[in-house]
Coordinates of C-alpha atoms in Angstrom, one line a residue:
Chain A
M285 CA -39.6 -67.0 16.2
I286 CA -37.3 -68.3 18.9
Y287 CA -36.4 -72.0 18.6
I288 CA -35.2 -73.8 21.7
T289 CA -34.0 -77.4 22.3
T290 CA -33.3 -79.0 25.6
A291 CA -32.3 -82.6 26.2
M292 CA -34.8 -83.3 29.1
H293 CA -38.2 -82.2 30.2
C294 CA -36.8 -81.0 33.5
E295 CA -34.6 -78.6 31.7
A296 CA -37.5 -77.4 29.5
K297 CA -40.1 -77.0 32.3
P298 CA -39.0 -73.5 33.6
F299 CA -39.2 -72.1 30.0
I300 CA -42.6 -73.8 29.3
D301 CA -43.9 -72.2 32.5
R302 CA -42.3 -68.8 31.9
W303 CA -43.6 -68.4 28.3
N304 CA -46.8 -70.4 28.9
L305 CA -46.0 -72.8 26.1
K306 CA -48.7 -75.3 25.1
K307 CA -48.0 -78.8 23.9
D308 CA -48.3 -79.2 20.2
S309 CA -50.4 -82.3 19.7
A310 CA -49.5 -82.4 16.0
S311 CA -46.0 -83.5 16.8
S312 CA -45.9 -87.2 17.8
I313 CA -42.2 -87.9 17.4
F314 CA -40.8 -85.3 19.8
R315 CA -42.5 -83.4 22.5
V316 CA -43.0 -79.8 21.2
Y317 CA -44.3 -76.9 23.2
K318 CA -45.1 -73.5 21.6
N319 CA -46.8 -70.2 21.6
S320 CA -47.0 -67.5 18.9
D321 CA -43.3 -66.6 19.0
R322 CA -41.5 -69.4 21.0
I323 CA -41.2 -73.0 20.1
L324 CA -39.4 -75.6 22.3
L325 CA -38.5 -79.2 21.5
I326 CA -37.2 -81.9 23.9
T327 CA -34.6 -83.8 22.0
G328 CA -33.6 -86.6 24.5
V329 CA -30.1 -87.0 25.8
G330 CA -27.0 -87.4 23.5
V331 CA -25.4 -85.7 20.6
V332 CA -27.3 -87.6 17.9
S333 CA -30.6 -87.1 19.6
A334 CA -29.8 -83.4 19.8
A335 CA -29.0 -83.2 16.1
V336 CA -32.1 -85.2 15.1
G337 CA -34.4 -83.2 17.4
A338 CA -33.0 -79.8 16.1
T339 CA -33.4 -81.0 12.5
Y340 CA -36.9 -82.1 13.1
L341 CA -37.8 -78.8 14.8
L342 CA -36.3 -76.6 12.1
T343 CA -37.7 -78.7 9.2
R344 CA -41.2 -79.0 10.6
Y345 CA -41.4 -75.3 11.6
P346 CA -39.1 -73.7 9.1
P347 CA -37.2 -70.6 10.3
R348 CA -37.1 -67.3 8.5
F349 CA -34.4 -64.7 8.3
G350 CA -34.4 -63.0 11.7
D351 CA -35.3 -66.1 13.7
M352 CA -33.0 -67.5 16.4
F353 CA -32.1 -71.0 17.6
M354 CA -30.8 -71.9 21.1
N355 CA -29.7 -75.1 22.8
I356 CA -30.1 -74.9 26.6
G357 CA -29.2 -77.4 29.2
I358 CA -27.0 -78.3 32.1
C359 CA -23.3 -79.0 31.9
G360 CA -20.3 -80.1 33.9
A361 CA -17.5 -77.7 34.5
K362 CA -13.8 -78.6 34.5
D363 CA -12.9 -75.8 36.8
K364 CA -14.4 -75.1 40.2
D365 CA -14.0 -71.4 39.6
I366 CA -17.2 -71.6 37.6
K367 CA -19.9 -71.7 40.2
K368 CA -22.8 -74.2 40.1
G369 CA -25.8 -72.6 38.6
Q370 CA -23.7 -70.2 36.5
A371 CA -24.9 -69.8 32.9
V372 CA -22.2 -70.1 30.2
L373 CA -22.7 -68.7 26.7
C374 CA -20.5 -70.8 24.4
H375 CA -18.2 -69.1 21.9
K376 CA -16.7 -72.3 20.7
I377 CA -18.2 -75.8 20.7
I378 CA -15.9 -78.8 20.3
H379 CA -17.3 -82.1 19.2
H380 CA -15.0 -84.4 21.2
D381 CA -15.5 -87.5 18.9
T382 CA -14.8 -85.8 15.6
G383 CA -12.6 -82.9 16.8
R384 CA -14.8 -80.6 14.7
C385 CA -15.3 -77.1 16.2
Y386 CA -18.3 -74.7 15.8
Y387 CA -18.1 -71.0 16.4
P388 CA -21.4 -69.1 17.1
D389 CA -20.9 -65.4 16.1
M390 CA -20.7 -63.5 19.3
L391 CA -22.5 -60.4 18.1
F392 CA -24.5 -59.4 21.1
K393 CA -23.7 -58.2 24.6
H394 CA -24.8 -60.5 27.3
P395 CA -24.8 -61.0 31.1
F396 CA -23.3 -64.5 31.1
L397 CA -19.9 -66.1 31.4
E398 CA -18.4 -67.1 28.1
G399 CA -16.5 -70.3 27.5
V400 CA -15.7 -73.3 25.4
L401 CA -18.2 -76.2 25.4
E402 CA -17.0 -79.7 24.6
T403 CA -19.7 -82.2 23.7
F404 CA -19.1 -85.9 24.5
S405 CA -21.1 -88.9 23.4
R406 CA -21.1 -90.4 26.9
P407 CA -21.0 -88.9 30.4
V408 CA -17.6 -87.6 31.4
D409 CA -16.3 -89.2 34.5
K410 CA -13.0 -88.9 36.4
A411 CA -11.3 -91.2 33.9
L412 CA -12.3 -89.1 30.9
R413 CA -11.7 -85.8 32.7
P414 CA -8.0 -85.4 31.6
S415 CA -9.0 -85.4 28.0
V416 CA -11.4 -82.5 28.4
E417 CA -10.3 -79.4 26.4
G418 CA -13.4 -77.2 27.0
D419 CA -14.3 -75.1 30.0
V420 CA -17.6 -77.0 30.3
V421 CA -18.9 -80.3 28.9
D422 CA -22.3 -81.6 27.8
M423 CA -23.8 -84.3 25.6
E424 CA -25.8 -82.2 23.1
G425 CA -24.4 -78.8 22.1
A426 CA -22.3 -79.9 19.1
G427 CA -25.1 -82.0 17.7
A428 CA -27.7 -79.3 18.0
Y429 CA -25.3 -76.7 16.5
Q430 CA -24.3 -78.9 13.6
A431 CA -28.0 -79.3 12.7
A432 CA -29.0 -75.7 13.3
E433 CA -26.2 -74.2 11.1
R434 CA -27.9 -75.8 8.1
F435 CA -30.9 -73.6 8.7
L436 CA -29.7 -70.3 10.3
S437 CA -26.8 -68.0 10.2
H438 CA -24.1 -68.3 12.9
G439 CA -25.2 -65.1 14.6
A440 CA -28.6 -66.6 15.2
I441 CA -27.5 -69.9 16.8
H442 CA -26.5 -69.9 20.5
C443 CA -25.8 -72.4 23.2
I444 CA -26.3 -71.6 26.8
K445 CA -25.2 -74.2 29.4
I446 CA -25.8 -74.0 33.1
V447 CA -23.2 -75.6 35.4
S448 CA -24.6 -78.5 37.4
D449 CA -21.4 -80.4 38.6
Y450 CA -17.7 -80.7 38.3
L451 CA -17.4 -84.0 36.4
E452 CA -17.2 -86.1 39.6
G453 CA -19.9 -88.5 38.6
N454 CA -22.6 -87.1 41.0
K455 CA -26.1 -87.6 39.7
L456 CA -28.7 -84.9 40.1
D457 CA -32.5 -85.5 40.4
K458 CA -35.0 -83.8 38.1
G459 CA -36.0 -81.3 40.7
Q460 CA -32.4 -80.1 41.1
V461 CA -31.9 -79.7 37.4
T462 CA -35.1 -77.7 37.1
D463 CA -34.0 -75.5 40.0
L464 CA -30.6 -74.8 38.3
I465 CA -32.3 -73.8 35.0
E466 CA -35.1 -71.9 36.8
G467 CA -32.5 -69.6 38.4
N468 CA -31.3 -68.5 35.0
V469 CA -34.6 -68.2 33.2
P470 CA -35.1 -64.5 33.9
A471 CA -31.7 -63.6 32.5
V472 CA -31.9 -65.9 29.5
S473 CA -35.4 -64.8 28.7
R474 CA -34.4 -61.1 28.9
W475 CA -31.4 -61.7 26.7
I476 CA -33.5 -63.6 24.1
S477 CA -35.9 -60.7 23.9
V478 CA -33.0 -58.2 23.3
V479 CA -31.4 -60.4 20.6
E480 CA -34.8 -61.0 19.0
D481 CA -35.2 -57.3 18.7
L482 CA -31.7 -56.9 17.1
L483 CA -32.0 -59.6 14.5
P484 CA -33.3 -57.9 11.4
L485 CA -36.7 -59.0 10.0
P486 CA -37.1 -59.7 6.3
E487 CA -38.2 -56.5 4.4
P488 CA -40.6 -57.4 1.7
L489 CA -39.8 -55.7 -1.6
F490 CA -43.4 -55.6 -2.9
T491 CA -46.7 -54.5 -1.5
K492 CA -49.5 -56.9 -1.7
E493 CA -51.0 -55.0 -4.6
E494 CA -47.6 -55.2 -6.5
E495 CA -47.3 -58.9 -5.8
E496 CA -50.7 -59.6 -7.1
Y497 CA -50.1 -57.4 -10.2
L498 CA -46.8 -59.2 -10.9
D499 CA -48.5 -62.6 -10.6
R500 CA -51.2 -61.6 -13.0
V501 CA -48.7 -60.3 -15.6
C502 CA -46.6 -63.5 -15.2
Q503 CA -49.7 -65.6 -15.7
N504 CA -51.1 -63.6 -18.7
L505 CA -47.8 -63.4 -20.5
R506 CA -47.3 -67.1 -19.8
L507 CA -43.7 -66.6 -18.6
T508 CA -41.4 -69.5 -17.9
V509 CA -39.9 -70.0 -14.4
A510 CA -36.7 -68.4 -15.6
L511 CA -38.4 -65.3 -17.1
K512 CA -40.6 -64.9 -14.0
H513 CA -37.5 -64.9 -11.9
Q514 CA -35.9 -62.3 -14.1
L515 CA -39.0 -60.2 -14.1
K516 CA -39.3 -60.3 -10.3
H517 CA -35.6 -59.3 -10.0
L518 CA -36.1 -56.3 -12.3
A519 CA -39.4 -55.3 -10.6
G520 CA -37.6 -55.4 -7.2
Q521 CA -34.9 -53.0 -8.5
Y522 CA -37.6 -50.8 -10.0
T523 CA -39.4 -50.5 -6.6
V524 CA -36.2 -49.8 -4.7
R525 CA -35.6 -46.9 -7.1
S526 CA -39.0 -45.6 -5.8
Q527 CA -40.7 -46.0 -9.1
D528 CA -44.3 -46.9 -9.3
L529 CA -44.3 -50.6 -10.2
V530 CA -48.0 -51.0 -10.7
E531 CA -48.1 -48.0 -13.1
A532 CA -45.2 -49.6 -15.1
L533 CA -47.0 -53.0 -15.2
K534 CA -50.4 -51.6 -16.2
P535 CA -49.9 -51.6 -20.0
F536 CA -49.2 -55.3 -19.7
G537 CA -51.9 -56.2 -17.3
D538 CA -54.5 -57.3 -19.8
I539 CA -52.2 -58.8 -22.5
K540 CA -52.6 -62.5 -22.9
C541 CA -49.9 -64.2 -24.9
T542 CA -50.8 -67.1 -27.2
S543 CA -47.5 -67.9 -28.8
K544 CA -43.8 -68.1 -27.8
N545 CA -43.1 -65.1 -30.2
E546 CA -45.6 -63.0 -28.3
V547 CA -44.1 -64.0 -24.9
K548 CA -40.7 -63.0 -26.2
R549 CA -41.9 -59.7 -27.6
Y550 CA -43.9 -58.5 -24.6
F551 CA -41.3 -59.7 -22.1
E552 CA -38.6 -57.6 -23.9
Q553 CA -41.0 -54.6 -23.9
L554 CA -41.7 -55.0 -20.2
K555 CA -38.0 -55.5 -19.4
G556 CA -37.1 -52.3 -21.3
R557 CA -39.8 -50.5 -19.2
L558 CA -38.4 -51.8 -15.9
M559 CA -34.8 -50.9 -16.9
E560 CA -35.5 -47.3 -17.4
Y561 CA -33.4 -45.2 -15.1
Chain B
M165 CA -26.1 -42.6 12.5
N166 CA -26.2 -44.2 15.9
S167 CA -29.4 -45.9 17.1
S168 CA -30.5 -46.7 20.6
K169 CA -29.8 -50.3 19.8
D170 CA -26.1 -49.8 19.1
G171 CA -25.1 -50.3 22.7
L172 CA -26.6 -53.8 22.6
W173 CA -24.1 -55.1 20.1
N174 CA -20.7 -56.3 21.1
T175 CA -17.9 -53.8 20.2
D176 CA -15.8 -54.3 17.1
F177 CA -13.1 -56.8 17.7
S178 CA -14.7 -57.9 21.0
H179 CA -13.4 -61.4 20.1
I180 CA -10.2 -62.3 18.4
Y181 CA -9.8 -65.7 16.8
V182 CA -6.1 -66.8 16.9
E183 CA -4.7 -69.6 14.7
R184 CA -2.6 -71.9 16.8
K185 CA 0.4 -71.3 14.5
A186 CA 0.0 -67.6 14.6
A187 CA -0.3 -67.3 18.4
D188 CA 3.5 -67.0 19.1
H189 CA 4.3 -64.7 16.2
P190 CA 5.7 -61.4 17.4
R191 CA 3.3 -59.4 15.3
A192 CA 0.3 -61.4 16.7
K193 CA 1.6 -60.6 20.2
R194 CA 1.9 -56.9 19.3
I195 CA -1.6 -56.8 17.9
L196 CA -3.0 -58.6 21.0
S197 CA -1.2 -56.2 23.3
R198 CA -3.1 -53.4 21.6
L199 CA -6.5 -55.1 22.1
K200 CA -6.2 -56.2 25.8
N201 CA -10.0 -56.1 26.4
S202 CA -10.8 -58.6 23.6
R203 CA -11.6 -62.2 24.3
L204 CA -9.3 -64.7 22.6
I205 CA -10.6 -67.9 21.0
E206 CA -8.1 -70.4 19.7
I207 CA -8.7 -71.9 16.2
G208 CA -7.0 -74.4 14.0
H209 CA -7.2 -72.6 10.7
Y210 CA -8.6 -69.2 9.8
K211 CA -10.9 -70.8 7.3
D212 CA -12.7 -72.7 10.1
V213 CA -14.2 -69.3 11.1
F214 CA -13.8 -67.1 8.0
C215 CA -15.1 -69.6 5.4
R216 CA -18.0 -71.2 7.2
S217 CA -21.1 -71.5 5.1
R218 CA -24.3 -69.6 6.0
Q219 CA -22.6 -66.5 7.5
S220 CA -24.5 -63.2 7.5
F221 CA -22.1 -60.5 6.2
R222 CA -24.7 -57.8 7.1
L223 CA -25.1 -59.1 10.7
Q224 CA -21.4 -59.5 11.2
K225 CA -20.8 -55.9 10.1
H226 CA -22.5 -54.8 13.4
S227 CA -19.7 -56.4 15.4
P228 CA -16.8 -57.6 13.2
K229 CA -14.2 -59.8 14.8
L230 CA -10.5 -60.1 14.2
I231 CA -8.8 -63.4 13.0
L232 CA -5.1 -63.6 13.3
A233 CA -3.6 -66.1 10.9
V234 CA -0.5 -67.2 9.0
K235 CA -0.8 -66.8 5.2
E236 CA 0.3 -69.8 3.2
G237 CA 0.4 -70.6 -0.5
N238 CA 0.2 -67.8 -3.0
L239 CA 1.1 -64.5 -1.4
L240 CA 1.2 -62.2 -4.4
Y241 CA -1.4 -61.9 -7.2
K242 CA -1.3 -60.5 -10.7
G243 CA -3.4 -57.2 -10.9
A244 CA -7.0 -57.9 -11.9
R245 CA -8.3 -56.5 -15.2
V246 CA -10.9 -54.4 -13.4
C247 CA -8.1 -52.5 -11.6
Q248 CA -6.1 -49.6 -13.1
D249 CA -2.4 -50.4 -13.6
F250 CA -1.3 -46.8 -14.2
G251 CA 0.9 -47.9 -17.1
N252 CA 2.9 -50.3 -15.0
H253 CA 3.8 -53.6 -16.7
H254 CA 4.5 -55.7 -13.6
F255 CA 1.3 -54.9 -11.7
Y256 CA 0.7 -57.1 -8.6
Y257 CA -1.4 -56.9 -5.4
T258 CA -1.2 -58.6 -2.1
S259 CA -3.8 -59.2 0.7
C260 CA -2.0 -59.1 4.0
V261 CA -5.4 -58.2 5.5
M262 CA -8.7 -59.4 4.2
N263 CA -11.8 -57.2 4.8
C264 CA -12.2 -53.6 5.8
P265 CA -13.2 -51.8 8.9
Y266 CA -15.6 -49.6 6.9
D267 CA -19.0 -50.6 5.6
C268 CA -19.4 -49.1 2.2
E269 CA -22.7 -50.1 0.7
Y270 CA -21.2 -50.6 -2.8
C271 CA -18.2 -52.6 -1.6
Y272 CA -17.3 -55.7 -3.7
L273 CA -15.8 -57.4 -0.6
Q274 CA -19.3 -58.3 0.6
G275 CA -19.7 -60.4 -2.5
M276 CA -16.1 -61.7 -2.5
Y277 CA -15.7 -62.8 1.1
P278 CA -18.1 -65.1 3.0
S279 CA -17.5 -63.2 6.2
A280 CA -17.3 -59.6 7.4
N281 CA -14.7 -60.6 10.0
I282 CA -11.2 -59.2 9.4
V283 CA -8.3 -61.6 8.8
I284 CA -4.8 -60.3 9.6
F285 CA -2.0 -62.4 8.2
V286 CA 0.8 -61.8 10.7
N287 CA 3.7 -63.3 8.6
L288 CA 4.3 -60.2 6.6
E289 CA 8.0 -61.2 6.2
D290 CA 7.0 -64.2 4.0
I291 CA 5.2 -61.7 1.7
F292 CA 8.3 -59.5 1.7
L293 CA 10.4 -62.6 0.7
D294 CA 8.1 -63.3 -2.3
V295 CA 8.3 -59.6 -3.4
E296 CA 12.1 -59.8 -3.2
K297 CA 12.1 -62.9 -5.4
L298 CA 10.0 -61.0 -8.0
L299 CA 12.3 -58.0 -7.8
K300 CA 15.2 -60.1 -8.9
S301 CA 13.5 -60.5 -12.3
H302 CA 11.9 -57.1 -12.8
P303 CA 10.6 -53.9 -11.1
V304 CA 7.3 -54.4 -9.3
Y305 CA 4.3 -52.2 -8.9
L306 CA 2.4 -53.5 -5.9
C307 CA -0.9 -52.5 -4.4
I308 CA -1.0 -53.4 -0.8
S309 CA -4.4 -52.1 0.3
Y310 CA -7.0 -53.4 -2.1
D311 CA -9.1 -55.8 -0.1
T312 CA -8.9 -53.7 3.1
D313 CA -7.9 -50.3 4.3
L314 CA -4.4 -50.7 5.8
L315 CA -4.1 -47.1 7.0
A316 CA -7.4 -47.3 8.8
L317 CA -6.1 -50.4 10.7
E318 CA -2.6 -49.0 11.3
G319 CA -3.3 -48.4 15.0
I320 CA -3.9 -52.2 15.3
T321 CA -1.5 -53.8 12.8
G322 CA 1.4 -51.4 12.2
F323 CA 1.5 -52.9 8.7
V324 CA 1.8 -49.6 6.8
S325 CA 5.0 -48.7 8.7
S326 CA 6.4 -52.2 8.0
W327 CA 5.6 -51.9 4.3
L328 CA 7.2 -48.4 4.2
G329 CA 10.3 -49.7 5.9
F330 CA 10.5 -52.5 3.3
A331 CA 9.9 -50.1 0.4
S332 CA 12.7 -47.8 1.6
R333 CA 15.1 -50.7 1.0
H334 CA 13.9 -51.6 -2.5
D335 CA 14.1 -48.8 -5.1
S336 CA 12.7 -50.9 -7.9
L337 CA 9.5 -51.5 -5.9
V338 CA 6.6 -49.0 -6.2
I339 CA 3.9 -49.4 -3.7
E340 CA 0.4 -48.0 -3.8
L341 CA -1.5 -47.7 -0.5
R342 CA -5.1 -47.0 -1.1
T343 CA -7.3 -45.6 1.7
K344 CA -10.3 -43.7 2.7
S345 CA -8.8 -43.1 6.1
A346 CA -7.9 -39.8 7.7
N347 CA -5.2 -41.5 9.7
F348 CA -2.1 -39.8 8.2
N349 CA -1.1 -39.2 11.8
A350 CA -0.1 -42.8 12.1
I351 CA 2.7 -42.4 9.6
K352 CA 3.5 -38.7 10.1
D353 CA 6.9 -39.3 11.4
I354 CA 8.1 -41.6 8.6
P355 CA 10.1 -39.7 6.0
P356 CA 8.4 -39.6 2.5
L357 CA 9.5 -42.2 0.0
D358 CA 9.8 -41.6 -3.7
N359 CA 8.5 -45.1 -4.5
V360 CA 5.4 -45.0 -2.4
I361 CA 2.1 -43.5 -3.6
L362 CA -0.5 -42.7 -1.0
A363 CA -3.8 -43.0 -2.9
W364 CA -7.0 -41.5 -1.3
T365 CA -10.4 -42.6 -2.5
L366 CA -12.7 -39.5 -2.7
S367 CA -16.4 -39.2 -3.0
P368 CA -19.0 -36.4 -2.9
V369 CA -20.3 -35.6 0.6
E370 CA -23.7 -37.1 -0.3
V371 CA -22.2 -40.4 -1.4
I372 CA -20.1 -40.6 1.8
H373 CA -23.1 -39.9 3.9
D374 CA -25.4 -42.3 2.1
Y375 CA -23.1 -45.1 1.1
E376 CA -19.8 -45.0 2.9
E377 CA -20.8 -46.0 6.5
G378 CA -18.1 -45.4 9.0
T379 CA -15.6 -43.6 6.7
P380 CA -14.1 -40.2 7.4
S381 CA -15.8 -37.1 5.9
L382 CA -14.5 -35.6 2.7
Q383 CA -13.0 -32.7 4.7
A384 CA -11.2 -35.1 7.1
R385 CA -9.7 -37.0 4.1
L386 CA -8.6 -33.7 2.5
K387 CA -6.9 -32.6 5.7
S388 CA -5.0 -35.8 5.8
I389 CA -4.0 -35.5 2.1
K390 CA -2.9 -31.9 2.7
R391 CA -0.6 -33.0 5.5
A392 CA 0.8 -35.8 3.4
V393 CA 1.6 -33.6 0.4
D394 CA 3.0 -31.0 2.7
R395 CA 5.4 -33.6 4.1
G396 CA 6.4 -34.4 0.6
W397 CA 4.5 -37.7 -0.1
K398 CA 3.3 -38.6 -3.6
V399 CA -0.5 -38.5 -3.5
R400 CA -2.9 -40.1 -5.9
L401 CA -6.6 -39.0 -5.9
C402 CA -9.0 -41.8 -6.8
F403 CA -12.5 -40.9 -7.9
D404 CA -13.2 -44.5 -8.0
P405 CA -15.8 -45.9 -7.8
I406 CA -18.0 -43.1 -9.3
I407 CA -21.5 -43.9 -8.0
F408 CA -24.5 -43.2 -10.1
T409 CA -27.2 -41.2 -8.3
R410 CA -30.0 -39.1 -9.7
D411 CA -28.0 -36.0 -8.9
W412 CA -24.5 -37.4 -9.7
K413 CA -23.4 -34.5 -11.9
R414 CA -24.0 -31.8 -9.3
Q415 CA -22.6 -34.0 -6.5
Y416 CA -19.3 -34.9 -8.3
G417 CA -19.0 -31.4 -9.8
A418 CA -19.1 -29.9 -6.3
C419 CA -16.8 -32.6 -5.0
V420 CA -14.1 -31.9 -7.6
K421 CA -14.4 -28.1 -6.9
E422 CA -14.1 -28.7 -3.1
V423 CA -11.1 -31.0 -3.6
F424 CA -9.1 -28.5 -5.6
E425 CA -10.1 -25.5 -3.4
E426 CA -8.5 -27.4 -0.6
L427 CA -5.5 -29.0 -2.4
S428 CA -3.0 -27.4 -4.8
P429 CA -3.2 -29.3 -8.1
D430 CA 0.6 -29.1 -8.5
S431 CA 1.0 -31.2 -5.3
I432 CA -1.0 -34.1 -6.8
H433 CA 0.9 -37.0 -8.3
D434 CA -2.0 -38.2 -10.5
V435 CA -5.7 -38.9 -10.6
S436 CA -7.6 -42.1 -11.2
L437 CA -11.2 -42.3 -12.5
G438 CA -13.4 -45.3 -12.6
V439 CA -17.1 -45.8 -12.6
F440 CA -18.6 -48.5 -10.3
R441 CA -18.0 -52.0 -11.7
I442 CA -18.3 -55.4 -10.0
S443 CA -18.0 -59.1 -10.9
K444 CA -21.3 -60.6 -11.9
E445 CA -20.9 -63.3 -9.3
Y446 CA -20.3 -60.9 -6.4
L447 CA -23.3 -58.8 -7.5
K448 CA -25.5 -61.8 -7.4
R449 CA -24.4 -62.6 -3.8
I450 CA -24.8 -58.9 -2.7
H451 CA -28.3 -58.7 -4.2
K452 CA -29.4 -61.5 -1.8
D453 CA -27.9 -59.8 1.2
R454 CA -29.0 -56.3 0.3
P455 CA -32.2 -56.5 -1.7
N456 CA -33.2 -53.0 -0.7
S457 CA -30.0 -51.3 -1.7
L458 CA -30.4 -48.3 -4.0
V459 CA -26.8 -48.7 -5.3
F460 CA -27.6 -52.2 -6.4
A461 CA -31.1 -51.3 -7.8
Y462 CA -29.4 -50.0 -10.9
P463 CA -30.2 -52.2 -14.0
F464 CA -26.6 -53.0 -14.6
E465 CA -25.2 -54.1 -18.0
E466 CA -22.9 -57.1 -18.0
R467 CA -19.7 -57.2 -20.2
E468 CA -17.5 -60.3 -19.9
G469 CA -18.6 -61.2 -16.4
V470 CA -18.3 -57.6 -15.1
C471 CA -21.4 -55.6 -14.3
T472 CA -21.4 -51.8 -14.6
Y473 CA -23.6 -48.9 -15.6
S474 CA -25.0 -48.6 -19.1
S475 CA -22.4 -47.5 -21.7
G476 CA -24.3 -44.2 -22.0
H477 CA -24.1 -43.5 -18.3
T478 CA -20.5 -44.8 -18.1
K479 CA -19.3 -42.5 -20.8
E480 CA -21.3 -39.5 -19.5
M481 CA -19.9 -39.9 -16.0
R482 CA -16.3 -40.5 -17.1
D483 CA -16.3 -37.6 -19.6
F484 CA -17.8 -35.2 -17.1
L485 CA -15.4 -36.1 -14.3
Y486 CA -12.5 -36.0 -16.8
S487 CA -13.5 -32.6 -18.0
E488 CA -14.0 -31.2 -14.5
I489 CA -10.7 -32.6 -13.2
S490 CA -8.7 -31.5 -16.3
R491 CA -9.4 -27.9 -15.3
Y492 CA -6.9 -28.5 -12.6
I493 CA -4.8 -31.5 -13.6
P494 CA -3.1 -32.1 -17.0
G495 CA -4.8 -34.9 -19.0
D496 CA -1.7 -37.1 -19.0
K497 CA -1.9 -37.4 -15.3
I498 CA -5.6 -38.5 -15.3
Y499 CA -6.0 -42.3 -15.6
F500 CA -9.2 -44.2 -16.4

């Protein structure tokens, strides 16, 4: 699953259209759009909104190993060498107010510019400009990252910002914002597909049959949570050694324990069986 | 083995994180001059990157980054009890580099460090000063390449040459440089030193192929060793860790035979043997990251916080290796 947050609907629209995302009516707090493998949430403007929105998204639709989160939106550039409409993949994100820095792992090749993003709590105007350390500035990146890093590893969190102005206080209308994002949707979308393919999927240790057999044995032997955990660990190692787990569990399949002593005795026997190497 | 996806990952060291206080150090400048294509990212402290929570060691190994930093606090450590001291009373180790460019499946570093990125401490002279302080009280046996492979990184760091220069000025210091590298070339012009032991870790070809990703072949390591002994260096052979596989006896038997067909036993300083062992805490972390690893699917036994093979397997493997090696090397030169 790819998780995306944007601050405004006009930033999200090109992605909603591109991936044919449908509004999730179950979400009433934030506007959420999704299909089977993409989910996008509009956070609202500002660092706190971005953090709250990302937290909501990743809590309500919990990610698994191999999923990716991305914050996308427009930004201002300090330097006119970076052209308007240019996408910047951020390798460092500074939260201006706290001074805290975030570092997405730059594991994948990409077609974008790279740079340092600095997130401010209010719009950066000419007066604030001299205090800018980053190459580009926004009002969400650091908040979104801080929230997302609670859920995903640093190689699976990215921030792409598209330059819309040079911090001169000019306001853009919604259509202009959409156009700037739209121009980068093909490249961003292609890159997301590449990264999605590279991020490893979880490899289940057990087949369905093995899972069911394990659950049956745990239930019949009346194992405590700690013993169940220990059994699953040993069973996992046993399957990795390419040994037939169901065959090893079979002698214990129909045993039903009625006392603690029995639990202890049969668990030790089963443990011994699974530790054979 | 390369896959079609390999070209989609950034190259190793595509990005270098540089601590502000390390940036002007001459060693940092030298390292950066050797990696001109890397992108630099300024950081406050190496831990801001290296010690972040929720890092994926496995993902990062696809494209590890460098971190240049200044080491502070404790620079030398007492040798750990899981490490062989070779009869030296004053056994220390130091970590001027954290993490290794290789990706051995059994490596304890993936349980010890939160990150697969490589930290290079550029202020080697501060470590030298601490060693000199120790040397005032007693001789020192110092392992300089435990949590890394310094010889493999020599092209970037130049640290081995610096250490050898330091060792040449301090007779009461004995240095062990442990490596799997075949990069003897990097130090070929340095005259051999009596107080430096070049220690090569050797494994059967099957273990190298299956579990030592990115490391030189056994043949390449043996070629490097041969050049080192021919130049007059003291060489230690380390069959450590010995890895349990279903066919370990045949694999290690063939390995020992190949080693001593290639190298003259008289040219070897000593041999170290050690079956795989790892701290219980590290093992727990690695299990989470590598649930499908065959190396870690062994039902380990725990003794005083250290996990290793069953006492039966441990004895059998050690005795077998000892008996095979003692055909070539006298027993008093084999440590385990």
